[in-house]
Amino acid sequence: MGIKFAYDDGQTPLNEEEKEGLLLKSVTTHNELDEHEQLNIEKAIEWIIGLKLKKDRILTEDFIKTLHKKMLGKVWRWAGEFRKSEKNIGAKWINIPVDLRTLLDDTHFWIENKTFPPDEIAIRFKHRLVSIHCFPNGNGRHSRIMADILIEAVFEEAIFSWNQSNMVKADETRAEYIQSIREADKGSIESLIKFART
């Protein structure tokens, strides 16, 4: 029978091949899938806590892929692999490596030149990363964790609170998050920074 996928505003639908990548064949509801993903993500956060991370390791394609694999590798076969399909948002799949390299180079520049305050660097990085949409699924959660890693490991500041939400459920908090992403898409990053620190 399989799971019936339902998507909320701001979520990216999986294609049939990507759906086949579900490793947990016993999962039949989206709620069960969310629970398994969350457990896997909590294990990834435990893994991060045990690392001594430096900027030169964090801001690499390898680390970005490894983190995604740690977050979702027990749930999805394609975890940690760049998507090979077009989505309703994001870069063309063939451009992902180049767009990501540009983002990583830009972020190194921002850090070295103190182009923006630390929170703004981390949130600009998060926004561009989620806009590229490297993976079939989990891009929002992945980019938020990457912003937390960046702010803590590079700037030695407290991680973001993200409104005390993982933004999986369609509620007012998620709606506010999606709205702040859309404002950032238009060039106004302030509301996303504020949301991250609320």
XYZ file of N, CA, C and O in Angstrom:
792
model
N 0.832 -1.193 0.000
C 0.000 0.000 0.000
C 0.874 1.254 0.000
O 0.742 2.108 -0.850
N 1.788 1.394 0.968
C 2.705 2.530 0.981
C 2.101 3.771 1.586
O 0.916 3.857 1.850
N 2.962 4.748 1.769
C 2.571 6.000 2.405
C 1.863 6.904 1.405
O 2.207 6.951 0.236
N 0.882 7.640 1.893
C 0.213 8.670 1.088
C 0.898 10.000 1.434
O 0.806 10.472 2.563
N 1.577 10.570 0.468
C 2.298 11.811 0.707
C 1.361 13.001 0.559
O 0.617 13.093 -0.415
N 1.406 13.890 1.550
C 0.630 15.131 1.521
C 1.613 16.262 1.802
O 2.464 16.143 2.686
N 1.500 17.345 1.059
C 2.471 18.422 1.181
C 1.803 19.713 1.625
O 0.756 20.090 1.110
N 2.426 20.385 2.599
C 1.959 21.679 3.073
C 2.651 22.781 2.279
O 3.601 22.532 1.537
N 2.172 24.005 2.462
C 2.767 25.163 1.799
C 4.258 25.215 2.113
O 4.669 25.096 3.265
N 5.067 25.379 1.078
C 6.506 25.494 1.265
C 7.240 24.161 1.232
O 8.465 24.146 1.303
N 6.526 23.038 1.140
C 7.181 21.739 1.057
C 7.309 21.327 -0.399
O 6.449 21.630 -1.219
N 8.386 20.615 -0.688
C 8.671 20.223 -2.067
C 8.267 18.773 -2.296
O 8.766 17.878 -1.616
N 7.375 18.526 -3.251
C 6.957 17.148 -3.533
C 8.106 16.285 -4.060
O 8.966 16.757 -4.798
N 8.099 15.023 -3.664
C 9.051 14.044 -4.179
C 8.492 13.427 -5.455
O 7.284 13.238 -5.570
N 9.381 13.081 -6.389
C 8.907 12.345 -7.560
C 8.818 10.857 -7.199
O 9.213 10.439 -6.100
N 8.308 10.048 -8.111
C 8.072 8.628 -7.804
C 9.361 7.894 -7.479
O 9.413 7.084 -6.553
N 10.427 8.178 -8.212
C 11.712 7.519 -7.947
C 12.228 7.880 -6.553
O 12.743 7.025 -5.827
N 12.085 9.147 -6.165
C 12.522 9.579 -4.831
C 11.693 8.913 -3.746
O 12.218 8.503 -2.703
N 10.392 8.780 -3.967
C 9.523 8.093 -2.997
C 9.967 6.653 -2.792
O 9.885 6.114 -1.684
N 10.456 6.022 -3.869
C 10.934 4.637 -3.788
C 12.166 4.521 -2.887
O 12.524 3.424 -2.469
N 12.810 5.649 -2.601
C 13.993 5.650 -1.745
C 13.694 5.522 -0.263
O 14.607 5.495 0.561
N 12.406 5.436 0.105
C 12.044 5.282 1.521
C 12.519 3.918 2.007
O 12.142 2.880 1.466
N 13.368 3.916 3.019
C 13.949 2.672 3.538
C 13.022 1.956 4.502
O 13.178 0.758 4.735
N 12.063 2.673 5.091
C 11.172 2.114 6.104
C 9.842 1.746 5.466
O 8.916 2.541 5.442
N 9.745 0.554 4.959
C 8.543 0.142 4.220
C 7.319 -0.020 5.121
O 6.191 -0.042 4.641
N 7.529 -0.090 6.434
C 6.402 -0.234 7.364
C 5.684 1.086 7.620
O 4.580 1.118 8.161
N 6.296 2.207 7.232
C 5.705 3.532 7.444
C 4.528 3.714 6.492
O 4.669 3.530 5.285
N 3.363 4.077 7.046
C 2.171 4.228 6.201
C 1.539 5.621 6.266
O 0.654 5.921 5.482
N 1.963 6.456 7.226
C 1.397 7.801 7.322
C 2.510 8.841 7.333
O 3.659 8.546 7.693
N 2.142 10.061 6.958
C 3.119 11.154 6.973
C 3.585 11.436 8.404
O 4.744 11.796 8.620
N 2.684 11.279 9.385
C 3.075 11.494 10.790
C 4.156 10.506 11.212
O 5.115 10.880 11.896
N 4.002 9.234 10.831
C 5.024 8.230 11.154
C 6.353 8.595 10.496
O 7.412 8.473 11.107
N 6.283 9.029 9.229
C 7.494 9.428 8.512
C 8.170 10.593 9.231
O 9.390 10.565 9.456
N 7.386 11.614 9.618
C 7.938 12.760 10.348
C 8.632 12.315 11.635
O 9.709 12.810 11.976
N 8.024 11.371 12.352
C 8.609 10.873 13.611
C 9.949 10.186 13.361
O 10.923 10.424 14.093
N 10.006 9.335 12.335
C 11.265 8.640 12.019
C 12.341 9.621 11.577
O 13.504 9.492 11.980
N 11.950 10.597 10.765
C 12.920 11.607 10.342
C 13.430 12.387 11.546
O 14.633 12.646 11.662
N 12.535 12.768 12.456
C 12.944 13.549 13.624
C 13.916 12.768 14.509
O 14.900 13.320 14.992
N 13.656 11.472 14.704
C 14.573 10.633 15.486
C 15.945 10.585 14.835
O 16.973 10.677 15.510
N 15.972 10.433 13.508
C 17.235 10.404 12.772
C 17.963 11.746 12.911
O 19.185 11.787 13.124
N 17.223 12.855 12.831
C 17.813 14.187 12.956
C 18.395 14.396 14.353
O 19.475 14.971 14.514
N 17.705 13.902 15.375
C 18.234 14.007 16.742
C 19.563 13.269 16.886
O 20.480 13.737 17.561
N 19.692 12.124 16.224
C 20.973 11.385 16.230
C 22.051 12.205 15.523
O 23.207 12.221 15.946
N 21.677 12.890 14.434
C 22.636 13.734 13.717
C 23.120 14.873 14.605
O 24.304 15.213 14.599
N 22.221 15.440 15.399
C 22.606 16.535 16.299
C 23.564 16.021 17.375
O 24.542 16.690 17.715
N 23.326 14.812 17.871
C 24.271 14.199 18.818
C 25.653 14.058 18.175
O 26.676 14.296 18.811
N 25.662 13.654 16.901
C 26.928 13.501 16.159
C 27.639 14.852 16.051
O 28.848 14.943 16.286
N 26.885 15.919 15.745
C 27.468 17.257 15.608
C 28.103 17.704 16.924
O 29.206 18.246 16.938
N 27.406 17.461 18.029
C 27.885 17.904 19.344
C 29.256 17.300 19.646
O 30.103 17.936 20.265
N 29.490 16.088 19.153
C 30.766 15.413 19.410
C 31.912 15.872 18.532
O 33.054 15.448 18.721
N 31.643 16.728 17.565
C 32.680 17.170 16.625
C 33.332 18.468 17.089
O 32.717 19.293 17.743
N 34.579 18.636 16.693
C 35.272 19.925 16.862
C 35.329 20.534 15.468
O 36.192 20.198 14.663
N 34.380 21.404 15.175
C 34.228 21.897 13.812
C 34.925 23.230 13.587
O 34.843 24.126 14.416
N 35.571 23.327 12.457
C 36.223 24.561 12.013
C 35.574 25.010 10.707
O 35.047 24.205 9.947
N 35.674 26.303 10.440
C 35.059 26.888 9.243
C 35.453 26.131 7.975
O 34.615 25.854 7.120
N 36.744 25.769 7.856
C 37.211 25.140 6.625
C 36.623 23.750 6.410
O 36.599 23.263 5.295
N 36.142 23.122 7.472
C 35.471 21.828 7.306
C 33.979 22.015 7.054
O 33.375 21.309 6.255
N 33.368 22.973 7.765
C 31.922 23.197 7.648
C 31.547 23.653 6.242
O 30.599 23.150 5.648
N 32.289 24.609 5.721
C 31.940 25.229 4.442
C 32.539 24.435 3.279
O 33.350 24.941 2.494
N 32.110 23.162 3.181
C 32.534 22.282 2.091
C 31.334 21.479 1.593
O 30.399 21.200 2.355
N 31.391 21.098 0.334
C 30.350 20.238 -0.228
C 30.293 18.918 0.543
O 29.212 18.402 0.820
N 31.463 18.393 0.892
C 31.517 17.119 1.604
C 30.767 17.185 2.934
O 29.981 16.298 3.264
N 30.983 18.247 3.708
C 30.306 18.352 5.004
C 28.803 18.524 4.813
O 28.001 17.937 5.554
N 28.408 19.321 3.841
C 26.981 19.551 3.586
C 26.285 18.235 3.248
O 25.206 17.930 3.762
N 26.918 17.410 2.413
C 26.355 16.107 2.068
C 26.366 15.157 3.270
O 25.398 14.429 3.511
N 27.466 15.159 4.022
C 27.589 14.266 5.181
C 26.524 14.580 6.220
O 25.899 13.666 6.779
N 26.300 15.864 6.488
C 25.281 16.242 7.456
C 23.907 15.750 7.007
O 23.149 15.182 7.802
N 23.563 15.945 5.741
C 22.257 15.493 5.244
C 22.135 13.974 5.382
O 21.089 13.468 5.792
N 23.205 13.248 5.086
C 23.208 11.778 5.226
C 22.996 11.388 6.688
O 22.227 10.472 6.994
N 23.665 12.078 7.598
C 23.489 11.800 9.042
C 22.060 12.106 9.478
O 21.505 11.414 10.328
N 21.463 13.159 8.909
C 20.112 13.571 9.296
C 19.033 12.600 8.822
O 18.045 12.377 9.526
N 19.184 12.061 7.625
C 18.078 11.309 7.013
C 18.485 9.948 6.448
O 17.675 9.268 5.814
N 19.724 9.522 6.690
C 20.245 8.302 6.086
C 19.593 7.006 6.528
O 19.681 6.001 5.819
N 18.925 7.017 7.670
C 18.232 5.804 8.115
C 16.792 5.757 7.598
O 16.084 4.779 7.806
N 16.374 6.829 6.932
C 15.006 6.939 6.425
C 14.969 6.905 4.895
O 14.102 6.254 4.309
N 15.927 7.598 4.254
C 15.913 7.742 2.789
C 17.218 7.233 2.182
O 18.297 7.621 2.617
N 17.117 6.416 1.148
C 18.284 5.862 0.447
C 19.121 6.977 -0.179
O 20.345 6.891 -0.239
N 18.484 8.039 -0.659
C 19.195 9.107 -1.352
C 19.730 10.193 -0.416
O 20.277 11.210 -0.881
N 19.621 10.012 0.878
C 20.123 11.030 1.821
C 21.610 11.291 1.562
O 22.387 10.361 1.364
N 21.967 12.554 1.546
C 23.360 12.936 1.323
C 23.763 13.007 -0.137
O 24.912 13.325 -0.446
N 22.831 12.743 -1.044
C 23.117 12.828 -2.485
C 22.326 13.996 -3.070
O 21.139 14.154 -2.782
N 22.985 14.791 -3.906
C 22.280 15.893 -4.558
C 21.145 15.345 -5.414
O 21.260 14.275 -6.015
N 20.050 16.105 -5.451
C 18.893 15.649 -6.233
C 19.229 15.622 -7.722
O 20.102 16.352 -8.191
N 18.497 14.770 -8.420
C 18.669 14.637 -9.868
C 17.327 14.857 -10.566
O 17.031 14.224 -11.578
N 16.510 15.723 -9.986
C 15.208 16.040 -10.566
C 14.930 17.528 -10.374
O 15.473 18.147 -9.456
N 14.096 18.063 -11.258
C 13.693 19.458 -11.115
C 12.573 19.550 -10.079
O 11.768 18.625 -9.941
N 12.541 20.652 -9.337
C 11.535 20.870 -8.291
C 10.799 22.177 -8.549
O 11.196 22.971 -9.399
N 9.756 22.395 -7.749
C 8.988 23.633 -7.885
C 9.781 24.850 -7.401
O 9.416 25.981 -7.677
N 10.866 24.605 -6.659
C 11.779 25.677 -6.244
C 13.205 25.151 -6.375
O 13.424 23.965 -6.556
N 14.155 26.048 -6.253
C 15.553 25.636 -6.245
C 16.238 25.784 -7.592
O 15.614 26.064 -8.610
N 17.541 25.574 -7.549
C 18.361 25.630 -8.757
C 18.023 24.454 -9.665
O 17.488 23.442 -9.203
N 18.359 24.572 -10.942
C 18.275 23.406 -11.817
C 19.210 22.354 -11.222
O 20.313 22.696 -10.775
N 18.783 21.104 -11.222
C 19.562 20.083 -10.513
C 20.992 19.995 -11.029
O 21.927 19.771 -10.258
N 21.180 20.234 -12.308
C 22.519 20.122 -12.888
C 23.450 21.241 -12.405
O 24.669 21.109 -12.437
N 22.857 22.367 -11.922
C 23.653 23.515 -11.451
C 23.977 23.469 -9.959
O 24.693 24.347 -9.463
N 23.445 22.497 -9.241
C 23.621 22.474 -7.778
C 25.087 22.557 -7.363
O 25.439 23.418 -6.536
N 26.002 21.723 -7.888
C 27.399 21.812 -7.421
C 28.028 23.188 -7.640
O 28.746 23.695 -6.763
N 27.750 23.825 -8.785
C 28.330 25.138 -9.085
C 27.720 26.212 -8.188
O 28.436 27.048 -7.615
N 26.383 26.187 -8.037
C 25.717 27.177 -7.181
C 26.169 27.038 -5.730
O 26.363 28.041 -5.027
N 26.351 25.802 -5.283
C 26.812 25.583 -3.911
C 28.243 26.079 -3.739
O 28.560 26.733 -2.739
N 29.108 25.814 -4.702
C 30.496 26.286 -4.634
C 30.519 27.810 -4.543
O 31.268 28.387 -3.755
N 29.679 28.494 -5.316
C 29.604 29.957 -5.272
C 29.166 30.420 -3.885
O 29.746 31.364 -3.320
N 28.153 29.750 -3.312
C 27.693 30.105 -1.971
C 28.802 29.912 -0.937
O 29.019 30.770 -0.073
N 29.501 28.799 -1.009
C 30.576 28.529 -0.044
C 31.678 29.577 -0.166
O 32.176 30.086 0.854
N 32.041 29.921 -1.401
C 33.061 30.961 -1.616
C 32.586 32.314 -1.079
O 33.345 33.027 -0.419
N 31.322 32.664 -1.365
C 30.769 33.926 -0.869
C 30.795 33.959 0.656
O 31.153 34.981 1.262
N 30.428 32.848 1.287
C 30.356 32.808 2.749
C 31.745 32.931 3.363
O 31.925 33.644 4.361
N 32.738 32.275 2.783
C 34.135 32.464 3.236
C 34.498 33.947 3.161
O 35.093 34.489 4.107
N 34.153 34.592 2.059
C 34.452 36.017 1.872
C 33.766 36.858 2.947
O 34.383 37.741 3.552
N 32.454 36.601 3.182
C 31.715 37.375 4.189
C 32.366 37.253 5.562
O 32.466 38.237 6.289
N 32.787 36.035 5.903
C 33.390 35.803 7.224
C 34.729 36.525 7.322
O 34.984 37.253 8.290
N 35.576 36.328 6.317
C 36.924 36.907 6.363
C 36.898 38.430 6.346
O 37.743 39.074 6.965
N 35.925 38.999 5.658
C 35.859 40.451 5.517
C 34.834 41.111 6.440
O 34.622 42.318 6.348
N 34.191 40.290 7.294
C 33.169 40.815 8.214
C 32.149 41.670 7.454
O 31.776 42.763 7.884
N 31.718 41.146 6.313
C 30.797 41.867 5.429
C 29.476 42.182 6.117
O 28.894 43.245 5.901
N 29.000 41.250 6.935
C 27.744 41.391 7.678
C 28.000 40.959 9.121
O 28.985 40.272 9.401
N 27.097 41.304 10.045
C 27.207 40.780 11.407
C 27.056 39.247 11.388
O 26.472 38.684 10.448
N 27.536 38.547 12.423
C 27.488 37.078 12.443
C 26.110 36.474 12.173
O 25.995 35.554 11.354
N 25.059 36.972 12.841
C 23.723 36.418 12.607
C 23.325 36.537 11.140
O 22.758 35.610 10.551
N 23.643 37.684 10.554
C 23.245 37.908 9.163
C 24.022 36.994 8.218
O 23.455 36.466 7.254
N 25.302 36.767 8.493
C 26.076 35.836 7.653
C 25.454 34.445 7.714
O 25.223 33.804 6.677
N 25.165 33.970 8.927
C 24.604 32.623 9.079
C 23.244 32.498 8.404
O 22.946 31.485 7.749
N 22.407 33.524 8.526
C 21.056 33.460 7.950
C 21.097 33.673 6.433
O 20.342 33.023 5.697
N 21.975 34.528 5.951
C 22.134 34.647 4.495
C 22.604 33.305 3.908
O 22.124 32.879 2.848
N 23.539 32.664 4.594
C 24.012 31.341 4.152
C 22.855 30.345 4.143
O 22.644 29.630 3.164
N 22.080 30.306 5.224
C 20.940 29.391 5.325
C 19.942 29.632 4.196
O 19.465 28.700 3.556
N 19.637 30.901 3.956
C 18.647 31.240 2.934
C 19.122 30.825 1.539
O 18.371 30.236 0.762
N 20.362 31.120 1.218
C 20.886 30.730 -0.101
C 20.947 29.210 -0.226
O 20.666 28.661 -1.290
N 21.326 28.530 0.856
C 21.420 27.066 0.819
C 20.050 26.439 0.554
O 19.911 25.556 -0.293
N 19.031 26.898 1.280
C 17.696 26.337 1.065
C 17.160 26.734 -0.313
O 16.421 25.968 -0.935
N 17.571 27.879 -0.826
C 17.143 28.308 -2.158
C 17.740 27.429 -3.260
O 17.096 27.190 -4.277
N 18.958 26.960 -3.065
C 19.572 26.036 -4.023
C 18.811 24.706 -4.004
O 18.601 24.082 -5.025
N 18.385 24.284 -2.796
C 17.584 23.065 -2.641
C 18.369 21.844 -3.126
O 17.978 21.157 -4.062
N 19.485 21.592 -2.455
C 20.425 20.558 -2.888
C 19.836 19.152 -2.945
O 20.228 18.340 -3.781
N 18.903 18.848 -2.045
C 18.454 17.473 -1.848
C 16.972 17.313 -2.186
O 16.222 18.287 -2.184
N 16.518 16.075 -2.437
C 15.102 15.874 -2.722
C 14.180 16.318 -1.592
O 13.065 16.757 -1.833
N 14.641 16.195 -0.340
C 13.809 16.524 0.815
C 14.711 16.904 1.985
O 15.891 16.575 1.999
N 14.142 17.601 2.968
C 14.883 17.931 4.184
C 15.722 19.191 4.074
O 16.517 19.474 4.966
N 15.549 19.976 3.016
C 16.394 21.151 2.800
C 16.210 22.238 3.848
O 17.181 22.863 4.273
N 14.972 22.469 4.284
C 14.733 23.489 5.306
C 15.394 23.124 6.619
O 16.116 23.926 7.221
N 15.158 21.899 7.073
C 15.757 21.440 8.337
C 17.278 21.430 8.238
O 17.981 21.859 9.157
N 17.797 20.949 7.115
C 19.242 20.887 6.899
C 19.854 22.290 6.938
O 20.864 22.519 7.608
N 19.234 23.249 6.253
C 19.801 24.605 6.204
C 19.738 25.287 7.571
O 20.626 26.066 7.914
N 18.700 24.981 8.366
C 18.634 25.567 9.717
C 19.741 25.004 10.603
O 20.386 25.749 11.360
N 19.987 23.708 10.513
C 21.072 23.106 11.302
C 22.418 23.641 10.841
O 23.296 23.938 11.664
N 22.593 23.817 9.531
C 23.846 24.400 9.027
C 24.045 25.812 9.580
O 25.160 26.174 9.956
N 22.979 26.618 9.649
C 23.092 27.969 10.214
C 23.489 27.895 11.681
O 24.325 28.684 12.144
N 22.904 26.939 12.412
C 23.268 26.766 13.823
C 24.742 26.384 13.974
O 25.448 26.903 14.848
N 25.204 25.472 13.132
C 26.613 25.055 13.177
C 27.516 26.244 12.888
O 28.508 26.480 13.586
N 27.172 27.024 11.876
C 27.981 28.176 11.475
C 28.063 29.207 12.603
O 29.153 29.671 12.954
N 26.916 29.558 13.181
C 26.914 30.603 14.213
C 27.675 30.152 15.460
O 28.365 30.937 16.100
N 27.586 28.866 15.788
C 28.245 28.374 16.999
C 29.728 28.089 16.769
O 30.575 28.523 17.545
N 30.054 27.375 15.700
C 31.443 26.946 15.492
C 32.339 28.060 14.963
O 33.501 28.155 15.347
N 31.814 28.909 14.092
C 32.637 29.969 13.489
C 32.634 31.231 14.345
O 33.670 31.842 14.574
N 31.452 31.618 14.832
C 31.333 32.892 15.548
C 31.258 32.734 17.068
O 31.224 33.728 17.787
N 31.189 31.490 17.523
C 31.124 31.192 18.967
C 29.967 31.929 19.635
O 30.102 32.471 20.734
N 28.833 31.935 18.946
C 27.617 32.540 19.491
C 26.553 31.465 19.637
O 26.665 30.373 19.065
N 25.506 31.775 20.402
C 24.440 30.806 20.671
C 23.712 30.432 19.383
O 23.515 31.280 18.503
N 23.306 29.159 19.315
C 22.532 28.719 18.152
C 21.195 29.450 18.129
O 20.758 30.020 19.121
N 20.545 29.402 16.976
C 19.262 30.081 16.800
C 18.150 29.281 17.479
O 18.239 28.069 17.622
N 17.098 29.979 17.872
C 15.968 29.311 18.548
C 14.899 28.849 17.563
O 14.115 27.961 17.867
N 14.830 29.469 16.380
C 13.861 29.098 15.340
C 12.449 29.010 15.891
O 11.694 28.095 15.574
N 12.110 29.945 16.790
C 10.753 30.006 17.328
C 10.372 28.734 18.085
O 9.214 28.350 18.125
N 11.376 28.034 18.623
C 11.160 26.774 19.355
C 10.325 25.778 18.546
O 9.467 25.081 19.085
N 10.588 25.696 17.246
C 9.798 24.810 16.380
C 10.708 24.159 15.345
O 11.696 24.754 14.924
N 10.362 22.916 14.951
C 11.085 22.297 13.842
C 10.381 22.574 12.517
O 10.824 22.144 11.468
N 9.264 23.283 12.567
C 8.492 23.737 11.412
C 7.988 22.602 10.522
O 7.750 22.792 9.342
N 7.809 21.411 11.076
C 7.285 20.298 10.284
C 5.774 20.406 10.147
O 5.213 20.174 9.087
N 5.092 20.804 11.226
C 3.625 20.885 11.193
C 3.168 22.209 10.580
O 3.764 23.253 10.800
N 2.085 22.127 9.821
C 1.512 23.336 9.207
C 0.762 24.107 10.280
O -0.366 23.799 10.616
N 1.408 25.114 10.853
C 0.776 25.938 11.879
C 1.211 27.386 11.658
O 1.862 27.698 10.654
N 0.841 28.260 12.592
C 1.163 29.684 12.439
C 2.668 29.931 12.408
O 3.149 30.798 11.678
N 3.424 29.149 13.193
C 4.881 29.325 13.231
C 5.486 28.997 11.871
O 6.313 29.741 11.345
N 5.048 27.880 11.287
C 5.554 27.513 9.957
C 5.154 28.572 8.915
O 5.956 28.930 8.055
N 3.925 29.060 9.008
C 3.465 30.089 8.068
C 4.341 31.339 8.178
O 4.708 31.952 7.156
N 4.692 31.725 9.412
C 5.557 32.892 9.623
C 6.949 32.638 9.045
O 7.555 33.522 8.419
N 7.452 31.421 9.242
C 8.763 31.035 8.697
C 8.748 31.120 7.164
O 9.637 31.729 6.562
N 7.739 30.533 6.538
C 7.638 30.549 5.070
C 7.535 31.987 4.561
O 8.174 32.355 3.568
N 6.767 32.821 5.264
C 6.648 34.230 4.867
C 8.003 34.938 4.957
O 8.364 35.711 4.068
N 8.771 34.652 6.011
C 10.079 35.301 6.159
C 11.059 34.813 5.083
O 11.892 35.585 4.603
N 10.926 33.548 4.672
C 11.744 33.027 3.559
C 11.382 33.772 2.267
O 12.265 34.176 1.497
N 10.094 33.964 2.049
C 9.645 34.650 0.815
C 10.107 36.112 0.793
O 10.436 36.643 -0.267
N 10.135 36.749 1.968
C 10.657 38.121 2.032
C 12.150 38.130 1.709
O 12.639 39.015 1.003
N 12.865 37.123 2.229
C 14.298 37.013 1.930
C 14.524 36.765 0.437
O 15.481 37.280 -0.143
N 13.624 35.996 -0.177
C 13.705 35.759 -1.633
C 13.663 37.073 -2.400
O 14.260 37.193 -3.474
N 12.951 38.064 -1.837
C 12.823 39.373 -2.491
C 13.927 40.342 -2.066
O 13.908 41.512 -2.438
N 14.867 39.870 -1.220
C 16.007 40.694 -0.844
C 15.961 41.271 0.552
O 16.890 41.960 0.968
N 14.873 41.010 1.310
C 14.771 41.533 2.676
C 14.997 40.398 3.673
O 14.112 39.580 3.910
N 16.184 40.355 4.257
C 16.594 39.250 5.127
C 16.200 39.470 6.597
O 16.220 38.541 7.406
N 15.800 40.702 6.952
C 15.607 41.062 8.364
C 14.586 40.182 9.082
O 14.817 39.769 10.223
N 13.448 39.904 8.450
C 12.426 39.132 9.152
C 12.865 37.688 9.387
O 12.505 37.074 10.380
N 13.683 37.144 8.498
C 14.202 35.787 8.695
C 15.206 35.755 9.843
O 15.201 34.817 10.658
N 16.047 36.782 9.949
C 16.978 36.870 11.089
C 16.182 36.972 12.387
O 16.475 36.274 13.359
N 15.156 37.836 12.394
C 14.331 38.008 13.595
C 13.636 36.694 13.966
O 13.604 36.292 15.126
N 13.081 36.007 12.973
C 12.410 34.727 13.226
C 13.398 33.728 13.830
O 13.068 33.026 14.788
N 14.599 33.670 13.281
C 15.605 32.707 13.763
C 15.974 32.948 15.218
O 16.273 32.002 15.950
N 15.921 34.214 15.647
C 16.309 34.552 17.023
C 15.119 34.643 17.985
O 15.306 34.924 19.158
N 13.894 34.416 17.517
C 12.715 34.506 18.379
C 12.468 33.180 19.070
O 12.563 32.138 18.476
